[in-house]
Amino acid sequence: MNIYGVLAIYRFEMARTKRTILQSIVSPVISTSLYFIVFGSAIGSQITEIDGVSYGSFIVPGLIMLMLLTQSISNASFSIYFPKFVGTIYELLSAPVSYFEIVLGYVGAAATKSVMLGLIILVTASFFVPLEIAHPFWMLAFLVLTAVTFSLFGFIIGIWADNFEKLQLVPLLVVTPLAFLGGSFYSISMLPPLWQKISLLNPVLYLVSGFRWSFFESQDVAVGISLGMILLFLAICIGITWWIFKTGYQLKN
Amino acid sequence: MSNLISISGLSKTYEPDFQALKNVDLDIREGEILALLGPNGAGKTTLISIICGIVNATGGTVTVAGFDNVTDYKKTRELIGLVPQELTTDSFETVTATLNFSRGLFGKPRNPEVVETVLKSLTLWDKRDDMIMTLSGGMKRRVLIAKALSHEPRILFLDEPTAGVDVELRKEMWTVVNELRADGVTVILTTHYIEEAEAIADRVAVINQGEIIVVEEKDELMRKLGKKQLSFELATPLVIVPAALADYGLDLSNDGWKLTYTYDINAERKGITALMADLVNAGIRYRDMETQQSSLEEIFVSLVKEAS
């Protein structure tokens, strides 16, 4: 195991976060605060409680998930796309680091940032709405698992993308709609029966539901299924990453 | 000298059907400076990229210090430093930070002394805290070399190290390469500047259209393929070469003032003495004479022309 190699990548990426602190940390915190002001306080005060939870509190897990998904993907995809774009990837490819070590460094750093961000948003939220976490361990577990899974997903997008448009395509056209329609801001029980069924095809629903359960013990789908879905998605991402490195797809040809 | 790198039957085909390398065999000896010469698109960078692991080969094998570069890639890559052709740097990093990164990536713990030594040898020490984007092109080139040397490699690949570099800096680079050789580092460089190979290489490999057409000690190559010319500056101009001298294949300059004789360096009888006697017999008088040996550049051009 090339520990120094993994650490080098990890430190490099974390240093990049420090340099871009405004973009990495401050801007998600500001946009989350805006959500709370608009949905939590202004509109939320007109909405009745959902499963015994005030609307302002209800949207906290969904909002954290929304940020977690988009930030994990954008951090990880950019971190591997940029070296490809400017050409510094030559060094990574010629270094004695295994694919596993490369992924560990990049995805580890992206996931670390996302988890930190999730926790910062959680703290920010606690200034706006009363919050209690029923299952802190599971809350953290969902947070970390989702961060890792979607950082890996972002890593795959970063390798697949050969221009900036593609880099934005999946997050913008797929992930954001799925995140909004995955029950971040509502419970699917509010939907007509047909749309409830259609919503079950949305993978993000399971993440939000499981995460929300760890806060309020209210859920759209059973928490076991949520956990199973996220592990399944993680396995798929690991599989694709393995294939990418095995074939050298977009990297070595 | 033993072989440090052995390349055998190496080929690479890029999709859809561009054959960049065709069955290349090449041995690189420990401690030597090998110049890889070839025109644009000859396959130089592809060859280097495969050895370093950046590009997958279509066929053939590469061993470095006895290790296969695919199955034992960690062992082979630790030994190699690579300076790419393009000026690709992390613009927002400082010089020291980027060296620390490179050293870590190649599996070495942080070592400020090594980094300091490398930076000083490339006269980058004063710039160590500068952001790379603020450096000039020549300085960035040095940073790339410093990065490649930061993990103390035994082998250094320089892909066109002096492209776009001014003469002074080029000479400095040559000094650096010579110092590396003195430390026992094996250096492989690709270059357009044949003058460069002539100045610093021990051996020369000429590659053209994906094939190695010659690998030879530089001196040997110049001796073998080099031609020598003897020119006479005449006392009075000639209109044509006298028939008595036809056997020598002499070349008369347009103005008629210069007569040139081309001969093979390796020939047992070069015919110089006889020619000088025959010139006197033909009543041709000359004021001065000079000899000229063909440069590596001329040899290279004729080799590539021959091959294609």
Short mmCIF file of N, CA and C in Angstrom, two decimals, chain A residues 1-6 8-12 15-16 19 82-83 86-99 101 106 245-248 251-253, chain B residues 12 14 52-56 73-75 77-78 80 82-84 87-90 92-93 98 100-110 131 144 147-148 150:
data_model
loop_
_atom_site.label_atom_id
_atom_site.label_comp_id
_atom_site.label_asym_id
_atom_site.label_seq_id
_atom_site.Cartn_x
_atom_site.Cartn_y
_atom_site.Cartn_z
N MET A 1 0.84 -1.21 0.00
CA MET A 1 0.00 0.00 0.00
C MET A 1 0.87 1.26 0.00
N ASN A 2 0.64 2.13 -0.97
CA ASN A 2 1.40 3.37 -1.06
C ASN A 2 0.68 4.46 -0.24
N ILE A 3 0.91 4.39 1.08
CA ILE A 3 0.23 5.31 2.01
C ILE A 3 0.59 6.76 1.68
N TYR A 4 1.88 7.00 1.40
CA TYR A 4 2.31 8.37 1.11
C TYR A 4 1.62 8.91 -0.14
N GLY A 5 1.39 8.00 -1.10
CA GLY A 5 0.71 8.40 -2.33
C GLY A 5 -0.73 8.81 -2.04
N VAL A 6 -1.44 7.98 -1.26
CA VAL A 6 -2.83 8.28 -0.91
C VAL A 6 -2.89 9.61 -0.16
N ALA A 8 -0.76 12.04 -0.24
CA ALA A 8 -0.42 13.16 -1.12
C ALA A 8 -1.66 13.64 -1.86
N ILE A 9 -2.42 12.70 -2.41
CA ILE A 9 -3.63 13.06 -3.16
C ILE A 9 -4.65 13.70 -2.21
N TYR A 10 -4.82 13.08 -1.06
CA TYR A 10 -5.80 13.56 -0.08
C TYR A 10 -5.46 14.99 0.37
N ARG A 11 -4.20 15.18 0.72
CA ARG A 11 -3.77 16.51 1.19
C ARG A 11 -3.92 17.56 0.09
N PHE A 12 -3.56 17.14 -1.12
CA PHE A 12 -3.65 18.05 -2.26
C PHE A 12 -5.09 18.54 -2.43
N ALA A 15 -6.20 20.76 0.40
CA ALA A 15 -5.60 22.09 0.26
C ALA A 15 -6.39 22.91 -0.75
N ARG A 16 -6.89 22.23 -1.78
CA ARG A 16 -7.70 22.91 -2.79
C ARG A 16 -8.98 23.46 -2.14
N ARG A 19 -8.17 26.59 -0.33
CA ARG A 19 -7.98 27.71 -1.24
C ARG A 19 -9.31 28.25 -1.74
N PHE A 82 -10.30 17.91 -13.69
CA PHE A 82 -9.38 19.02 -13.88
C PHE A 82 -7.96 18.57 -14.27
N PRO A 83 -7.37 17.59 -13.57
CA PRO A 83 -6.06 17.10 -14.01
C PRO A 83 -6.08 16.55 -15.44
N VAL A 86 -6.16 19.84 -17.69
CA VAL A 86 -4.91 20.61 -17.82
C VAL A 86 -3.71 19.72 -18.13
N GLY A 87 -3.89 18.40 -18.02
CA GLY A 87 -2.82 17.48 -18.41
C GLY A 87 -1.96 16.96 -17.27
N THR A 88 -2.19 17.45 -16.05
CA THR A 88 -1.35 17.00 -14.94
C THR A 88 -1.63 15.54 -14.56
N ILE A 89 -2.63 14.94 -15.19
CA ILE A 89 -2.97 13.54 -14.90
C ILE A 89 -1.80 12.61 -15.25
N TYR A 90 -0.88 13.09 -16.13
CA TYR A 90 0.25 12.23 -16.52
C TYR A 90 0.99 11.73 -15.29
N GLU A 91 1.09 12.62 -14.30
CA GLU A 91 1.87 12.26 -13.12
C GLU A 91 1.18 11.15 -12.32
N LEU A 92 -0.12 11.28 -12.22
CA LEU A 92 -0.90 10.29 -11.48
C LEU A 92 -0.81 8.92 -12.16
N LEU A 93 -0.89 8.95 -13.49
CA LEU A 93 -0.88 7.69 -14.23
C LEU A 93 0.50 7.04 -14.25
N SER A 94 1.54 7.86 -14.08
CA SER A 94 2.89 7.28 -14.12
C SER A 94 3.43 7.01 -12.72
N ALA A 95 2.61 7.27 -11.71
CA ALA A 95 3.07 7.09 -10.32
C ALA A 95 2.77 5.67 -9.84
N PRO A 96 3.55 5.20 -8.88
CA PRO A 96 3.30 3.85 -8.35
C PRO A 96 2.12 3.81 -7.38
N VAL A 97 0.97 4.25 -7.85
CA VAL A 97 -0.24 4.16 -7.02
C VAL A 97 -1.25 3.25 -7.73
N SER A 98 -1.88 2.39 -6.97
CA SER A 98 -2.87 1.49 -7.57
C SER A 98 -4.18 2.26 -7.76
N TYR A 99 -5.07 1.69 -8.52
CA TYR A 99 -6.36 2.34 -8.77
C TYR A 99 -7.10 2.53 -7.47
N GLU A 101 -5.84 3.00 -4.60
CA GLU A 101 -5.23 4.11 -3.86
C GLU A 101 -5.63 5.46 -4.43
N TYR A 106 -8.83 10.47 -3.83
CA TYR A 106 -9.77 11.45 -4.38
C TYR A 106 -11.15 11.36 -3.74
N PHE A 245 -10.91 1.41 -14.57
CA PHE A 245 -9.47 1.25 -14.40
C PHE A 245 -8.95 0.01 -15.12
N LYS A 246 -9.77 -1.01 -15.18
CA LYS A 246 -9.34 -2.24 -15.83
C LYS A 246 -9.14 -1.99 -17.33
N THR A 247 -10.02 -1.20 -17.91
CA THR A 247 -9.93 -0.99 -19.35
C THR A 247 -9.13 0.26 -19.71
N GLY A 248 -8.87 1.12 -18.72
CA GLY A 248 -8.16 2.38 -19.01
C GLY A 248 -9.06 3.37 -19.70
N LEU A 251 -8.75 7.19 -19.97
CA LEU A 251 -7.54 7.57 -19.24
C LEU A 251 -6.28 7.18 -19.98
N LYS A 252 -6.23 5.94 -20.46
CA LYS A 252 -4.96 5.44 -20.98
C LYS A 252 -4.98 5.13 -22.46
N ASN A 253 -5.95 5.65 -23.18
CA ASN A 253 -5.95 5.37 -24.60
C ASN A 253 -5.94 6.66 -25.42
N LYS B 12 1.82 -0.48 -30.56
CA LYS B 12 0.66 0.29 -30.09
C LYS B 12 -0.16 0.73 -31.28
N TYR B 14 -3.54 2.93 -32.11
CA TYR B 14 -4.61 3.80 -31.62
C TYR B 14 -5.83 3.58 -32.49
N CYS B 52 6.33 4.40 -19.05
CA CYS B 52 5.96 5.04 -17.78
C CYS B 52 4.58 4.63 -17.29
N GLY B 53 3.80 3.97 -18.12
CA GLY B 53 2.49 3.49 -17.67
C GLY B 53 1.33 4.41 -17.99
N ILE B 54 1.57 5.42 -18.82
CA ILE B 54 0.49 6.36 -19.12
C ILE B 54 -0.41 5.83 -20.23
N VAL B 55 0.19 5.04 -21.10
CA VAL B 55 -0.57 4.47 -22.21
C VAL B 55 -0.42 2.95 -22.17
N ASN B 56 -1.51 2.24 -22.43
CA ASN B 56 -1.44 0.77 -22.49
C ASN B 56 -0.91 0.33 -23.84
N TYR B 73 4.08 -2.99 -11.75
CA TYR B 73 4.16 -1.57 -12.10
C TYR B 73 4.63 -0.69 -10.95
N LYS B 74 4.31 -1.09 -9.73
CA LYS B 74 4.72 -0.23 -8.61
C LYS B 74 6.24 -0.16 -8.50
N LYS B 75 6.87 -1.34 -8.67
CA LYS B 75 8.34 -1.39 -8.57
C LYS B 75 8.99 -0.62 -9.71
N ARG B 77 7.68 1.86 -11.59
CA ARG B 77 7.39 3.30 -11.61
C ARG B 77 8.14 4.07 -10.52
N GLU B 78 8.40 3.39 -9.41
CA GLU B 78 9.18 4.05 -8.35
C GLU B 78 10.54 4.50 -8.85
N ILE B 80 11.28 5.52 -11.84
CA ILE B 80 11.24 6.42 -13.01
C ILE B 80 10.70 7.80 -12.66
N LEU B 82 9.40 11.29 -14.79
CA LEU B 82 9.01 11.66 -16.15
C LEU B 82 8.79 13.16 -16.26
N VAL B 83 9.42 13.76 -17.24
CA VAL B 83 9.17 15.18 -17.54
C VAL B 83 8.43 15.23 -18.86
N PRO B 84 7.16 15.62 -18.83
CA PRO B 84 6.36 15.58 -20.06
C PRO B 84 6.73 16.72 -20.99
N LEU B 87 3.84 21.85 -20.98
CA LEU B 87 4.03 22.51 -19.68
C LEU B 87 2.77 22.36 -18.84
N THR B 88 2.58 21.18 -18.29
CA THR B 88 1.37 20.94 -17.51
C THR B 88 1.70 21.02 -16.03
N THR B 89 1.23 22.10 -15.40
CA THR B 89 1.51 22.27 -13.98
C THR B 89 0.24 22.67 -13.25
N ASP B 90 0.27 22.45 -11.94
CA ASP B 90 -0.85 22.90 -11.12
C ASP B 90 -0.63 24.38 -10.83
N PHE B 92 -2.06 26.73 -9.35
CA PHE B 92 -2.35 27.41 -8.09
C PHE B 92 -1.52 26.90 -6.91
N GLU B 93 -0.63 25.95 -7.18
CA GLU B 93 0.21 25.42 -6.11
C GLU B 93 1.51 26.21 -6.03
N THR B 98 4.13 21.51 -4.75
CA THR B 98 3.99 20.57 -5.86
C THR B 98 5.09 19.49 -5.82
N ASN B 100 6.46 18.39 -2.98
CA ASN B 100 6.05 17.49 -1.89
C ASN B 100 4.98 16.52 -2.37
N PHE B 101 4.06 17.04 -3.18
CA PHE B 101 3.00 16.20 -3.73
C PHE B 101 3.59 15.08 -4.59
N SER B 102 4.49 15.46 -5.50
CA SER B 102 5.09 14.46 -6.39
C SER B 102 5.86 13.41 -5.61
N ARG B 103 6.60 13.85 -4.62
CA ARG B 103 7.40 12.92 -3.82
C ARG B 103 6.49 11.92 -3.10
N GLY B 104 5.40 12.43 -2.53
CA GLY B 104 4.44 11.58 -1.84
C GLY B 104 3.80 10.59 -2.79
N LEU B 105 3.40 11.10 -3.95
CA LEU B 105 2.73 10.25 -4.94
C LEU B 105 3.61 9.06 -5.32
N PHE B 106 4.90 9.27 -5.33
CA PHE B 106 5.81 8.20 -5.71
C PHE B 106 6.26 7.38 -4.50
N GLY B 107 5.53 7.53 -3.40
CA GLY B 107 5.71 6.62 -2.28
C GLY B 107 6.83 6.97 -1.32
N LYS B 108 7.29 8.22 -1.36
CA LYS B 108 8.38 8.60 -0.46
C LYS B 108 7.87 9.53 0.63
N PRO B 109 8.35 9.35 1.88
CA PRO B 109 7.96 10.28 2.94
C PRO B 109 8.54 11.66 2.68
N ARG B 110 7.95 12.65 3.30
CA ARG B 110 8.43 14.03 3.10
C ARG B 110 9.89 14.14 3.50
N MET B 131 3.73 30.91 -6.44
CA MET B 131 2.71 30.12 -7.11
C MET B 131 3.20 29.82 -8.52
N LEU B 144 8.88 21.22 -13.66
CA LEU B 144 8.52 19.87 -14.09
C LEU B 144 9.68 18.90 -13.90
N LYS B 147 9.99 18.24 -10.20
CA LYS B 147 8.97 17.28 -9.75
C LYS B 147 9.40 15.85 -10.06
N ALA B 148 9.91 15.67 -11.27
CA ALA B 148 10.31 14.33 -11.69
C ALA B 148 11.49 13.81 -10.86
N SER B 150 12.01 14.71 -7.66
CA SER B 150 11.74 14.84 -6.23
C SER B 150 11.73 13.50 -5.49
#
